[in-house]
Short mmCIF file of C-alpha atoms in Angstrom, two decimals:
data_model
loop_
_atom_site.label_atom_id
_atom_site.label_comp_id
_atom_site.label_asym_id
_atom_site.label_seq_id
_atom_site.Cartn_x
_atom_site.Cartn_y
_atom_site.Cartn_z
CA MET U 18 65.87 72.49 155.09
CA SER U 19 67.76 75.84 154.64
CA ASP U 20 70.40 77.05 157.15
CA ILE U 21 68.79 80.10 159.19
CA THR U 22 72.00 80.49 161.27
CA PRO U 23 73.15 83.61 159.38
CA LEU U 24 69.55 85.12 159.75
CA PHE U 25 69.65 84.31 163.49
CA SER U 26 73.13 85.96 163.86
CA THR U 27 72.02 88.99 162.01
CA LEU U 28 69.12 89.25 164.51
CA LEU U 29 71.55 88.95 167.37
CA THR U 30 73.73 91.61 166.03
CA GLN U 31 70.73 94.03 165.77
CA ARG U 32 70.08 93.40 169.37
CA SER U 33 73.78 94.20 170.45
CA ALA U 34 74.49 90.47 171.18
CA ALA U 35 77.42 88.34 169.79
CA PRO U 36 76.69 86.44 166.71
CA ILE U 37 77.14 82.72 166.36
CA PRO U 38 80.59 81.68 165.13
CA PRO U 39 80.52 80.21 161.46
CA ASN U 40 82.34 77.14 162.70
CA ARG U 41 80.45 76.43 165.84
CA GLN U 42 79.23 72.95 166.33
CA PRO U 43 76.02 72.48 168.04
CA PRO U 44 76.25 70.82 171.40
CA ALA U 45 75.33 67.31 171.94
CA PRO U 46 71.74 67.00 173.11
CA ALA U 47 71.39 65.98 176.77
CA ASP U 48 67.73 65.19 176.45
CA GLU U 49 66.84 61.51 175.65
CA PHE U 50 63.99 62.48 173.43
CA LEU U 51 66.47 64.77 171.28
CA LYS U 52 68.90 62.05 171.08
CA GLU U 53 66.45 59.71 169.83
CA ALA U 54 65.10 62.38 167.36
CA TYR U 55 68.62 63.04 166.05
CA ARG U 56 69.16 59.49 165.58
CA ILE U 57 65.97 58.90 163.57
CA ALA U 58 66.75 61.96 161.56
CA THR U 59 70.17 60.57 160.60
CA HIS U 60 68.52 57.32 159.35
CA ILE U 61 66.13 59.29 157.23
CA ALA U 62 68.97 61.46 155.80
CA SER U 63 70.88 58.20 154.98
CA LEU U 64 67.81 56.73 153.26
CA THR U 65 67.22 59.85 151.15
CA ARG U 66 71.04 59.95 150.17
CA HIS U 67 70.73 56.22 149.20
CA LEU U 68 67.53 56.76 147.06
CA GLN U 69 69.15 59.74 145.19
CA SER U 70 72.40 57.94 144.71
CA THR U 71 70.70 54.91 143.19
CA ARG U 72 67.77 56.71 141.28
CA GLN U 73 69.70 56.92 137.85
CA SER U 74 70.74 53.22 137.88
CA TYR U 75 67.40 52.16 139.10
CA LEU U 76 65.44 53.98 136.30
CA SER U 77 68.14 53.15 133.62
CA THR U 78 66.96 51.00 130.70
CA ALA U 79 70.48 50.08 129.60
CA ARG U 80 71.50 46.57 129.92
CA ALA U 81 74.65 45.62 131.84
CA PRO U 82 77.67 45.08 129.46
CA VAL U 83 78.97 41.56 128.83
CA SER U 84 82.45 41.70 130.37
CA ARG U 85 84.72 39.52 132.42
CA LEU U 86 86.99 42.41 133.55
CA PRO U 87 85.54 44.00 136.72
CA THR U 88 85.65 47.85 136.40
CA SER U 89 84.73 50.38 139.00
CA SER U 90 83.32 52.73 136.64
CA THR U 91 80.32 50.48 135.93
CA THR U 92 79.81 49.42 139.56
CA GLY U 93 76.30 50.22 140.47
CA ALA U 94 75.55 51.71 136.99
CA TYR U 95 73.50 48.80 135.82
CA LEU U 96 70.87 46.93 137.82
CA THR U 97 69.03 43.84 136.96
CA ASP U 98 65.24 43.46 137.78
CA ALA U 99 66.20 41.26 140.67
CA GLN U 100 68.43 43.78 142.13
CA ARG U 101 65.76 46.56 141.62
CA ASP U 102 63.33 44.18 143.54
CA ALA U 103 65.95 43.74 146.38
CA LEU U 104 66.29 47.57 146.50
CA ASP U 105 62.46 48.03 146.90
CA ALA U 106 62.28 45.36 149.58
CA GLU U 107 65.22 46.96 151.48
CA THR U 108 63.67 50.34 151.17
CA LYS U 109 60.34 49.38 152.39
CA LYS U 110 61.88 47.57 155.32
CA ILE U 111 63.81 50.70 156.19
CA ILE U 112 60.83 52.98 155.85
CA ARG U 113 58.59 50.64 157.95
CA SER U 114 61.35 50.41 160.78
CA THR U 115 61.88 54.14 160.75
CA LEU U 116 58.07 54.86 161.05
CA SER U 117 58.04 52.35 163.78
CA LEU U 118 60.81 54.22 165.81
CA ILE U 119 58.96 57.51 165.25
CA LEU U 120 55.74 56.19 166.39
CA ARG U 121 57.44 54.72 169.50
CA LEU U 122 58.97 58.03 170.29
CA GLU U 123 55.60 59.82 169.86
CA SER U 124 53.92 57.19 172.18
CA ALA U 125 56.70 57.78 174.71
CA GLU U 126 56.08 61.59 174.41
CA LYS U 127 52.39 61.15 175.08
CA VAL U 128 53.10 59.21 178.28
CA ARG U 129 55.48 61.84 179.41
CA VAL U 130 52.83 64.62 178.85
CA GLN U 131 50.18 62.72 180.57
CA THR U 132 52.37 61.97 183.62
CA GLU U 133 53.58 65.70 183.79
CA THR U 134 50.06 66.83 183.72
CA LYS U 135 48.95 64.66 186.32
CA ILE U 136 51.87 65.79 188.58
CA PHE U 137 51.08 69.41 187.73
CA GLN U 138 47.45 68.96 188.62
CA LYS U 139 48.15 67.20 191.91
CA LYS U 140 50.59 69.86 192.84
CA HIS U 141 48.20 72.77 192.29
CA SER U 142 45.06 71.08 193.60
CA SER U 143 46.12 70.94 197.36
CA LEU U 144 44.80 73.50 199.84
CA LYS U 145 48.45 74.79 200.17
CA SER U 146 48.31 75.88 196.49
CA LEU U 147 45.36 78.16 197.12
CA TRP U 148 47.68 80.68 198.82
CA GLY U 149 50.54 80.14 196.31
CA ASP U 150 51.71 82.42 193.46
CA GLU U 151 49.13 82.30 190.66
CA SER U 152 51.65 83.72 188.15
CA ALA U 153 54.34 81.11 188.95
CA LYS U 154 51.67 78.39 188.33
CA GLU U 155 50.77 79.97 184.90
CA ARG U 156 54.42 80.24 183.94
CA GLU U 157 54.99 76.64 184.84
CA GLU U 158 52.06 75.57 182.59
CA ALA U 159 53.27 77.77 179.70
CA ALA U 160 56.55 76.17 179.90
CA MET U 161 54.97 72.58 179.86
CA LYS U 162 52.92 73.50 176.79
CA ILE U 163 55.76 75.04 174.96
CA VAL U 164 57.93 71.97 175.47
CA ALA U 165 55.04 69.79 174.34
CA ALA U 166 54.52 71.89 171.30
CA HIS U 167 58.16 71.92 170.40
CA ARG U 168 58.48 68.11 170.62
CA GLU U 169 55.23 67.53 168.77
CA SER U 170 56.85 69.70 165.97
CA LEU U 171 59.98 67.59 166.03
CA ILE U 172 57.86 64.42 165.56
CA TRP U 173 55.93 66.10 162.75
CA PHE U 174 59.38 67.12 161.00
CA LEU U 175 60.50 63.40 161.28
CA LYS U 176 57.22 62.14 159.72
CA ASN U 177 57.43 64.78 157.05
CA ARG U 178 61.11 63.91 156.03
CA LEU U 179 60.11 60.23 156.02
CA GLU U 180 56.95 60.92 154.01
CA LYS U 181 59.13 62.76 151.38
CA ALA U 182 61.54 59.82 151.12
CA SER U 183 58.54 57.35 150.65
CA GLU U 184 57.16 59.70 147.95
CA GLU U 185 60.62 59.51 146.20
CA GLN U 186 60.45 55.61 146.32
CA ARG U 187 56.79 55.55 145.02
CA GLU U 188 57.68 57.74 142.17
CA ARG U 189 60.51 55.79 140.81
CA GLN U 190 58.54 52.47 141.33
CA GLU U 191 55.66 54.06 139.25
CA ILE U 192 58.17 54.93 136.42
CA ARG U 193 59.64 51.43 136.60
CA LEU U 194 56.24 49.94 136.35
CA GLN U 195 55.03 52.12 133.54
CA ARG U 196 58.09 51.30 131.48
CA GLN U 197 57.67 47.61 132.03
CA ILE U 198 54.08 47.82 130.83
CA GLU U 199 55.11 49.80 127.77
CA ARG U 200 57.89 47.35 127.01
CA GLY U 201 55.27 44.56 127.26
CA LYS U 202 52.98 46.23 124.91
CA SER U 203 55.64 46.89 122.38
CA LEU U 204 56.75 43.14 122.37
CA LEU U 205 52.99 42.02 121.93
CA HIS U 206 52.46 44.58 119.16
CA LYS U 207 55.47 43.29 117.14
CA ALA U 208 53.63 41.17 114.47
CA PRO U 209 53.90 40.73 110.78
CA ALA U 210 52.23 43.22 108.50
CA GLY U 211 50.31 40.55 106.80
CA VAL U 212 48.26 40.05 109.77
CA LYS U 213 46.17 43.35 108.98
CA VAL U 214 44.66 41.98 105.95
CA ALA U 215 40.92 40.97 106.20
CA GLY U 216 38.14 38.94 104.41
CA ALA U 217 38.95 36.52 101.91
CA ALA U 218 42.57 37.70 101.61
CA ARG U 219 42.97 36.69 105.37
CA VAL U 220 41.47 33.10 104.52
CA ASN U 221 43.84 32.74 101.57
CA LEU U 222 46.78 33.85 103.82
CA GLU U 223 45.88 31.27 106.47
CA GLU U 224 45.58 28.45 103.96
CA GLU U 225 49.09 29.55 102.53
CA GLU U 226 50.59 29.60 106.12
CA ARG U 227 49.16 26.20 106.87
CA ARG U 228 50.74 24.73 103.67
CA GLU U 229 54.03 26.41 104.55
CA VAL U 230 53.88 24.76 108.17
CA GLU U 231 53.07 21.48 106.63
CA ALA U 232 56.02 21.77 104.32
CA LEU U 233 58.44 22.24 107.24
CA SER U 234 60.70 19.55 108.35
CA PRO U 235 60.49 18.28 111.98
CA ASP U 236 63.67 19.95 112.98
CA GLN U 237 62.40 23.21 111.70
CA LEU U 238 59.15 22.62 113.52
CA ARG U 239 61.10 22.10 116.71
CA ILE U 240 62.97 25.15 116.36
CA PHE U 241 59.76 27.11 115.84
CA GLU U 242 58.26 25.41 119.05
CA LYS U 243 61.37 26.38 121.09
CA GLU U 244 61.16 30.00 119.81
CA ASN U 245 57.45 30.07 120.85
CA GLU U 246 58.19 28.72 124.17
CA GLY U 247 60.89 31.15 124.71
CA MET U 248 58.55 33.93 123.66
CA LEU U 249 55.83 32.87 125.87
CA LYS U 250 58.34 32.38 128.84
CA HIS U 251 59.44 35.91 128.27
CA TYR U 252 55.85 37.18 128.26
CA GLU U 253 55.16 35.30 131.44
CA ASP U 254 58.24 36.66 133.09
CA THR U 255 57.38 40.19 132.13
CA LEU U 256 53.89 39.70 133.45
CA GLU U 257 55.30 38.55 136.78
CA GLN U 258 57.63 41.44 137.00
CA VAL U 259 54.70 43.77 136.42
CA ARG U 260 52.69 42.05 139.05
CA THR U 261 55.73 42.25 141.62
CA ALA U 262 56.11 45.74 140.86
CA GLU U 263 52.46 46.56 141.42
CA SER U 264 52.42 44.70 144.50
CA SER U 265 55.40 46.70 145.70
CA LEU U 266 54.03 49.96 144.62
CA LEU U 267 50.71 49.27 146.47
CA GLU U 268 52.66 48.65 149.76
CA ILE U 269 54.64 51.77 149.55
CA SER U 270 51.60 53.76 148.51
CA GLU U 271 49.91 52.42 151.66
CA LEU U 272 52.80 53.41 153.98
CA GLN U 273 52.64 56.91 152.38
CA THR U 274 48.89 57.10 152.99
CA GLN U 275 49.55 56.24 156.57
CA LEU U 276 52.28 58.85 156.89
CA ALA U 277 50.00 61.57 155.34
CA THR U 278 47.17 60.85 157.61
CA ASN U 279 49.44 61.01 160.63
CA LEU U 280 50.86 64.36 159.39
CA ALA U 281 47.32 65.74 158.87
CA THR U 282 46.13 64.66 162.39
CA GLN U 283 49.37 65.97 163.91
CA ASN U 284 49.08 69.43 162.09
CA VAL U 285 45.87 70.02 163.92
CA HIS U 286 47.31 68.90 167.27
CA ILE U 287 50.25 71.21 166.82
CA ASP U 288 47.98 74.12 165.95
CA ASN U 289 45.89 73.43 169.12
CA LEU U 290 49.04 73.27 171.23
CA ILE U 291 50.40 76.47 169.78
CA MET U 292 47.22 78.25 170.39
CA ASP U 293 47.08 77.03 173.97
CA SER U 294 50.58 78.18 174.44
CA LEU U 295 49.97 81.66 173.01
CA ASN U 296 46.78 81.85 175.16
CA THR U 297 48.74 80.99 178.23
CA THR U 298 51.38 83.47 177.48
CA GLU U 299 48.75 86.21 177.04
CA ASN U 300 47.33 85.31 180.23
CA ILE U 301 50.66 85.49 181.92
CA GLU U 302 51.33 88.98 180.37
CA ARG U 303 47.90 90.19 181.36
CA GLY U 304 48.38 88.86 184.83
CA ASN U 305 51.71 90.68 185.13
CA LYS U 306 50.07 93.89 184.10
CA GLU U 307 47.41 93.45 186.50
CA LEU U 308 49.94 92.56 189.33
CA LYS U 309 51.92 95.76 188.46
CA LYS U 310 48.72 97.93 188.69
CA ALA U 311 47.60 96.25 191.88
CA SER U 312 51.00 96.83 193.39
CA GLU U 313 50.97 100.62 192.33
CA LYS U 314 47.60 100.79 193.92
CA ALA U 315 48.80 99.11 197.04
CA SER U 316 51.73 101.50 197.11
CA PHE U 317 49.48 104.52 196.91
CA ALA U 318 47.01 103.10 199.47
CA ARG U 319 49.87 102.24 201.91
CA SER U 320 51.27 105.81 201.47
CA ALA U 321 47.95 107.38 202.07
CA PHE U 322 47.26 105.18 205.11
CA LEU U 323 50.76 106.12 206.44
CA GLY U 324 50.00 109.81 205.87
CA ILE U 325 46.77 109.52 207.72
CA VAL U 326 48.30 107.71 210.56
CA VAL U 327 50.99 110.37 210.94
CA PHE U 328 48.41 113.21 210.62
CA CYS U 329 46.21 111.58 213.28
CA SER U 330 49.19 111.08 215.65
CA VAL U 331 50.30 114.67 215.18
CA VAL U 332 46.71 115.96 215.93
CA PHE U 333 46.48 113.54 218.97
CA VAL U 334 49.89 114.81 220.38
CA TRP U 335 48.97 118.34 219.68
CA ASP U 336 45.75 118.05 221.48
CA TRP U 337 47.25 116.07 224.37
CA PHE U 338 49.82 118.79 225.05
CA ILE U 339 47.48 121.63 224.72
#
Protein backbone atom coordinates (compact mmCIF):
# COMPACT_ATOMS: atom_id res chain seq x y z
CA MET A 1 0.00 0.00 0.00
CA SER A 2 1.39 3.41 -1.00
CA ASP A 3 2.08 6.08 1.59
CA ILE A 4 -0.55 8.85 1.30
CA THR A 5 0.93 10.97 4.08
CA PRO A 6 2.34 13.59 1.61
CA LEU A 7 -1.09 13.91 -0.02
CA PHE A 8 -2.71 14.38 3.38
CA SER A 9 -0.10 17.02 4.29
CA THR A 10 -0.88 18.87 1.05
CA LEU A 11 -4.57 18.92 1.91
CA LEU A 12 -3.74 20.24 5.38
CA THR A 13 -1.60 23.01 3.87
CA GLN A 14 -4.40 24.01 1.50
CA ARG A 15 -6.63 24.49 4.52
CA SER A 16 -4.08 26.60 6.40
CA ALA A 17 -3.19 23.77 8.80
CA ALA A 18 0.23 22.52 9.81
CA PRO A 19 1.43 19.57 7.70
CA ILE A 20 2.57 16.29 9.21
CA PRO A 21 6.33 16.28 10.00
CA PRO A 22 8.26 13.89 7.71
CA ASN A 23 9.86 11.96 10.58
CA ARG A 24 6.81 11.80 12.78
CA GLN A 25 6.14 8.38 14.24
CA PRO A 26 2.50 7.31 14.60
CA PRO A 27 1.34 7.07 18.20
CA ALA A 28 0.91 3.65 19.73
CA PRO A 29 -2.73 2.52 19.50
CA ALA A 30 -4.58 2.68 22.79
CA ASP A 31 -7.48 0.57 21.53
CA GLU A 32 -7.15 -3.18 22.11
CA PHE A 33 -8.74 -3.86 18.72
CA LEU A 34 -6.11 -1.76 16.95
CA LYS A 35 -3.30 -3.35 18.97
CA GLU A 36 -4.37 -6.82 17.85
CA ALA A 37 -4.88 -5.63 14.26
CA TYR A 38 -1.35 -4.17 14.19
CA ARG A 39 0.06 -7.40 15.60
CA ILE A 40 -1.68 -9.49 12.94
CA ALA A 41 -0.55 -7.08 10.20
CA THR A 42 3.04 -7.49 11.43
CA HIS A 43 2.73 -11.29 11.18
CA ILE A 44 1.39 -11.04 7.62
CA ALA A 45 4.16 -8.63 6.58
CA SER A 46 6.77 -11.00 8.03
CA LEU A 47 5.22 -13.93 6.13
CA THR A 48 5.22 -11.95 2.88
CA ARG A 49 8.90 -11.01 3.29
CA HIS A 50 9.74 -14.65 4.04
CA LEU A 51 7.97 -15.84 0.89
CA GLN A 52 9.74 -13.24 -1.23
CA SER A 53 13.17 -14.00 0.24
CA THR A 54 12.85 -17.77 -0.32
CA ARG A 55 11.15 -17.63 -3.73
CA GLN A 56 14.34 -17.85 -5.81
CA SER A 57 15.84 -20.76 -3.88
CA TYR A 58 12.43 -22.49 -3.68
CA LEU A 59 11.95 -22.42 -7.46
CA SER A 60 15.60 -23.04 -8.35
CA THR A 61 16.27 -26.31 -10.19
CA ALA A 62 20.00 -26.22 -9.45
CA ARG A 63 21.42 -28.90 -7.20
CA ALA A 64 23.36 -28.09 -4.07
CA PRO A 65 27.14 -28.22 -4.67
CA VAL A 66 29.05 -31.04 -3.02
CA SER A 67 31.43 -29.25 -0.68
CA ARG A 68 32.62 -29.86 2.83
CA LEU A 69 33.50 -26.22 3.38
CA PRO A 70 30.57 -24.19 4.80
CA THR A 71 30.17 -20.97 2.84
CA SER A 72 27.81 -18.20 3.74
CA SER A 73 27.29 -17.30 0.07
CA THR A 74 25.44 -20.55 -0.61
CA THR A 75 23.41 -20.55 2.59
CA GLY A 76 19.76 -20.71 1.63
CA ALA A 77 20.59 -20.65 -2.12
CA TYR A 78 19.86 -24.34 -2.62
CA LEU A 79 16.95 -26.31 -1.20
CA THR A 80 16.24 -30.01 -1.22
CA ASP A 81 12.76 -31.39 -1.81
CA ALA A 82 12.49 -32.16 1.91
CA GLN A 83 13.33 -28.54 2.74
CA ARG A 84 10.73 -27.33 0.24
CA ASP A 85 8.12 -29.61 1.83
CA ALA A 86 9.06 -28.24 5.25
CA LEU A 87 8.68 -24.68 3.94
CA ASP A 88 5.25 -25.52 2.52
CA ALA A 89 4.12 -27.05 5.80
CA GLU A 90 5.43 -24.09 7.81
CA THR A 91 3.77 -21.58 5.49
CA LYS A 92 0.42 -23.37 5.65
CA LYS A 93 0.66 -23.45 9.44
CA ILE A 94 1.34 -19.70 9.60
CA ILE A 95 -1.50 -18.90 7.19
CA ARG A 96 -3.96 -21.05 9.16
CA SER A 97 -2.95 -19.55 12.52
CA THR A 98 -3.09 -16.00 11.13
CA LEU A 99 -6.52 -16.62 9.63
CA SER A 100 -7.64 -17.97 13.00
CA LEU A 101 -6.45 -14.75 14.68
CA ILE A 102 -8.33 -12.63 12.14
CA LEU A 103 -11.54 -14.63 12.57
CA ARG A 104 -11.22 -14.36 16.35
CA LEU A 105 -10.79 -10.59 16.06
CA GLU A 106 -13.80 -10.43 13.74
CA SER A 107 -15.90 -12.47 16.17
CA ALA A 108 -14.94 -10.20 19.08
CA GLU A 109 -15.89 -7.14 17.02
CA LYS A 110 -19.30 -8.63 16.21
CA VAL A 111 -19.92 -9.21 19.92
CA ARG A 112 -18.89 -5.62 20.67
CA VAL A 113 -21.23 -4.23 18.01
CA GLN A 114 -24.14 -6.34 19.27
CA THR A 115 -23.53 -5.28 22.88
CA GLU A 116 -23.19 -1.61 21.94
CA THR A 117 -26.38 -1.78 19.88
CA LYS A 118 -28.34 -3.30 22.76
CA ILE A 119 -27.09 -0.62 25.16
CA PHE A 120 -27.97 2.10 22.66
CA GLN A 121 -31.48 0.74 22.12
CA LYS A 122 -32.06 0.37 25.85
CA LYS A 123 -30.82 3.90 26.47
CA HIS A 124 -33.14 5.46 23.90
CA SER A 125 -36.20 3.27 24.45
CA SER A 126 -37.13 4.64 27.88
CA LEU A 127 -39.81 7.29 28.45
CA LYS A 128 -37.14 9.79 29.47
CA SER A 129 -35.59 9.59 26.02
CA LEU A 130 -38.83 10.81 24.41
CA TRP A 131 -38.02 14.34 25.61
CA GLY A 132 -34.32 14.03 24.81
CA ASP A 133 -32.34 15.65 22.02
CA GLU A 134 -33.05 13.75 18.80
CA SER A 135 -30.00 15.21 17.05
CA ALA A 136 -27.71 13.94 19.84
CA LYS A 137 -29.18 10.47 19.40
CA GLU A 138 -28.54 10.57 15.65
CA ARG A 139 -24.96 11.77 16.17
CA GLU A 140 -24.31 8.95 18.63
CA GLU A 141 -25.76 6.42 16.20
CA ALA A 142 -23.66 7.83 13.35
CA ALA A 143 -20.50 7.58 15.47
CA MET A 144 -21.28 3.94 16.24
CA LYS A 145 -21.76 3.11 12.56
CA ILE A 146 -18.57 4.90 11.52
CA VAL A 147 -16.49 3.00 14.09
CA ALA A 148 -18.08 -0.30 13.02
CA ALA A 149 -17.40 0.42 9.33
CA HIS A 150 -13.80 1.43 10.09
CA ARG A 151 -13.08 -1.75 12.04
CA GLU A 152 -14.81 -3.88 9.42
CA SER A 153 -12.54 -2.30 6.81
CA LEU A 154 -9.47 -3.11 8.91
CA ILE A 155 -10.53 -6.75 9.13
CA TRP A 156 -11.07 -6.79 5.36
CA PHE A 157 -7.59 -5.28 4.89
CA LEU A 158 -5.99 -8.02 7.00
CA LYS A 159 -7.84 -10.76 5.11
CA ASN A 160 -6.86 -9.21 1.80
CA ARG A 161 -3.17 -9.11 2.75
CA LEU A 162 -3.30 -12.72 3.94
CA GLU A 163 -5.09 -13.74 0.73
CA LYS A 164 -2.28 -12.18 -1.33
CA ALA A 165 0.32 -14.07 0.72
CA SER A 166 -1.54 -17.35 0.19
CA GLU A 167 -1.76 -16.55 -3.53
CA GLU A 168 2.03 -16.15 -3.61
CA GLN A 169 2.43 -19.53 -1.89
CA ARG A 170 -0.07 -21.22 -4.21
CA GLU A 171 1.63 -19.80 -7.30
CA ARG A 172 5.07 -21.08 -6.44
CA GLN A 173 3.69 -24.48 -5.42
CA GLU A 174 2.01 -24.72 -8.83
CA ILE A 175 5.30 -23.90 -10.55
CA ARG A 176 7.12 -26.52 -8.49
CA LEU A 177 4.49 -29.17 -9.23
CA GLN A 178 4.57 -28.41 -12.95
CA ARG A 179 8.35 -28.71 -13.01
CA GLN A 180 8.23 -32.04 -11.18
CA ILE A 181 5.71 -33.39 -13.68
CA GLU A 182 7.78 -32.19 -16.63
CA ARG A 183 10.93 -33.71 -15.12
CA GLY A 184 9.15 -37.05 -14.68
CA LYS A 185 7.93 -36.95 -18.28
CA SER A 186 11.42 -36.22 -19.58
CA LEU A 187 12.82 -39.21 -17.68
CA LEU A 188 10.08 -41.51 -18.94
CA HIS A 189 10.57 -40.40 -22.54
CA LYS A 190 14.27 -41.21 -22.49
CA ALA A 191 14.21 -44.45 -24.45
CA PRO A 192 16.47 -45.96 -27.15
CA ALA A 193 15.69 -44.87 -30.69
CA GLY A 194 15.35 -48.48 -31.82
CA VAL A 195 12.10 -48.82 -29.87
CA LYS A 196 10.29 -46.79 -32.53
CA VAL A 197 10.55 -49.51 -35.17
CA ALA A 198 7.45 -51.53 -36.02
CA GLY A 199 6.22 -54.78 -37.56
CA ALA A 200 8.66 -57.54 -38.46
CA ALA A 201 11.63 -55.32 -37.64
CA ARG A 202 10.36 -55.03 -34.06
CA VAL A 203 10.08 -58.83 -33.77
CA ASN A 204 13.61 -59.24 -35.06
CA LEU A 205 14.83 -56.58 -32.65
CA GLU A 206 13.17 -58.30 -29.70
CA GLU A 207 14.74 -61.61 -30.67
CA GLU A 208 18.13 -59.97 -30.95
CA GLU A 209 17.73 -58.31 -27.56
CA ARG A 210 16.66 -61.61 -26.03
CA ARG A 211 19.78 -63.33 -27.38
CA GLU A 212 21.94 -60.50 -26.07
CA VAL A 213 20.38 -60.81 -22.62
CA GLU A 214 20.92 -64.57 -22.60
CA ALA A 215 24.55 -64.00 -23.53
CA LEU A 216 25.13 -61.80 -20.47
CA SER A 217 26.98 -63.14 -17.47
CA PRO A 218 25.28 -63.40 -14.05
CA ASP A 219 27.28 -60.42 -12.77
CA GLN A 220 26.15 -58.29 -15.70
CA LEU A 221 22.55 -59.33 -15.12
CA ARG A 222 22.80 -58.33 -11.46
CA ILE A 223 24.18 -54.94 -12.49
CA PHE A 224 21.28 -54.39 -14.90
CA GLU A 225 18.79 -55.47 -12.23
CA LYS A 226 20.25 -52.96 -9.77
CA GLU A 227 20.07 -50.23 -12.39
CA ASN A 228 16.44 -51.08 -13.11
CA GLU A 229 15.62 -51.14 -9.41
CA GLY A 230 17.32 -47.77 -8.93
CA MET A 231 15.43 -46.29 -11.87
CA LEU A 232 12.13 -47.71 -10.59
CA LYS A 233 12.87 -46.33 -7.12
CA HIS A 234 13.59 -42.93 -8.67
CA TYR A 235 10.27 -42.98 -10.55
CA GLU A 236 8.42 -43.97 -7.37
CA ASP A 237 10.10 -41.17 -5.41
CA THR A 238 9.24 -38.67 -8.13
CA LEU A 239 5.62 -39.85 -8.15
CA GLU A 240 5.46 -39.54 -4.35
CA GLN A 241 6.88 -36.00 -4.55
CA VAL A 242 4.24 -35.09 -7.12
CA ARG A 243 1.48 -36.52 -4.92
CA THR A 244 2.80 -34.60 -1.89
CA ALA A 245 3.00 -31.39 -3.89
CA GLU A 246 -0.53 -31.90 -5.23
CA SER A 247 -1.88 -32.47 -1.71
CA SER A 248 -0.10 -29.38 -0.39
CA LEU A 249 -1.33 -27.32 -3.32
CA LEU A 250 -4.90 -28.51 -2.72
CA GLU A 251 -4.72 -27.45 0.94
CA ILE A 252 -3.39 -23.97 0.17
CA SER A 253 -6.02 -23.60 -2.58
CA GLU A 254 -8.77 -24.44 -0.08
CA LEU A 255 -7.40 -21.81 2.31
CA GLN A 256 -7.34 -19.23 -0.47
CA THR A 257 -10.90 -20.09 -1.49
CA GLN A 258 -12.03 -19.64 2.10
CA LEU A 259 -10.32 -16.25 2.27
CA ALA A 260 -11.78 -15.15 -1.07
CA THR A 261 -15.29 -16.15 0.06
CA ASN A 262 -14.88 -14.23 3.33
CA LEU A 263 -13.63 -11.18 1.46
CA ALA A 264 -16.57 -11.21 -0.94
CA THR A 265 -19.07 -11.49 1.91
CA GLN A 266 -17.31 -8.80 3.90
CA ASN A 267 -17.27 -6.43 0.92
CA VAL A 268 -21.06 -6.50 0.83
CA HIS A 269 -21.24 -5.95 4.59
CA ILE A 270 -18.83 -3.00 4.44
CA ASP A 271 -20.80 -1.42 1.60
CA ASN A 272 -23.97 -1.69 3.68
CA LEU A 273 -22.26 -0.15 6.71
CA ILE A 274 -20.93 2.73 4.62
CA MET A 275 -24.35 3.36 3.11
CA ASP A 276 -25.93 3.35 6.59
CA SER A 277 -23.29 5.80 7.82
CA LEU A 278 -23.85 8.09 4.84
CA ASN A 279 -27.62 7.97 5.29
CA THR A 280 -27.28 8.73 9.00
CA THR A 281 -24.94 11.63 8.25
CA GLU A 282 -27.38 13.01 5.70
CA ASN A 283 -30.21 12.69 8.21
CA ILE A 284 -28.16 14.57 10.80
CA GLU A 285 -27.37 17.36 8.33
CA ARG A 286 -30.99 17.54 7.27
CA GLY A 287 -32.09 17.61 10.91
CA ASN A 288 -29.62 20.38 11.72
CA LYS A 289 -30.97 22.46 8.83
CA GLU A 290 -34.53 21.89 9.97
CA LEU A 291 -33.59 22.82 13.54
CA LYS A 292 -31.95 25.98 12.27
CA LYS A 293 -35.04 26.90 10.26
CA ALA A 294 -37.27 26.08 13.23
CA SER A 295 -35.16 28.25 15.51
CA GLU A 296 -35.35 31.12 13.01
CA LYS A 297 -39.12 30.74 12.81
CA ALA A 298 -39.35 30.53 16.59
CA SER A 299 -37.24 33.68 16.91
CA PHE A 300 -39.53 35.53 14.50
CA ALA A 301 -42.65 34.26 16.28
CA ARG A 302 -41.18 35.22 19.64
CA SER A 303 -40.41 38.72 18.37
CA ALA A 304 -43.89 39.09 16.92
CA PHE A 305 -45.47 37.89 20.14
CA LEU A 306 -43.42 40.30 22.22
CA GLY A 307 -44.30 43.12 19.84
CA ILE A 308 -48.00 42.36 20.13
CA VAL A 309 -47.75 42.20 23.93
CA VAL A 310 -45.96 45.55 24.07
CA PHE A 311 -48.47 47.13 21.69
CA CYS A 312 -51.43 45.80 23.68
CA SER A 313 -49.86 47.01 26.91
CA VAL A 314 -49.36 50.49 25.50
CA VAL A 315 -52.93 50.58 24.23
CA PHE A 316 -54.23 49.35 27.58
CA VAL A 317 -52.24 51.93 29.55
CA TRP A 318 -53.22 54.68 27.14
CA ASP A 319 -56.87 53.76 27.42
CA TRP A 320 -56.61 53.52 31.21
CA PHE A 321 -55.24 56.99 31.70
CA ILE A 322 -57.53 58.60 29.17
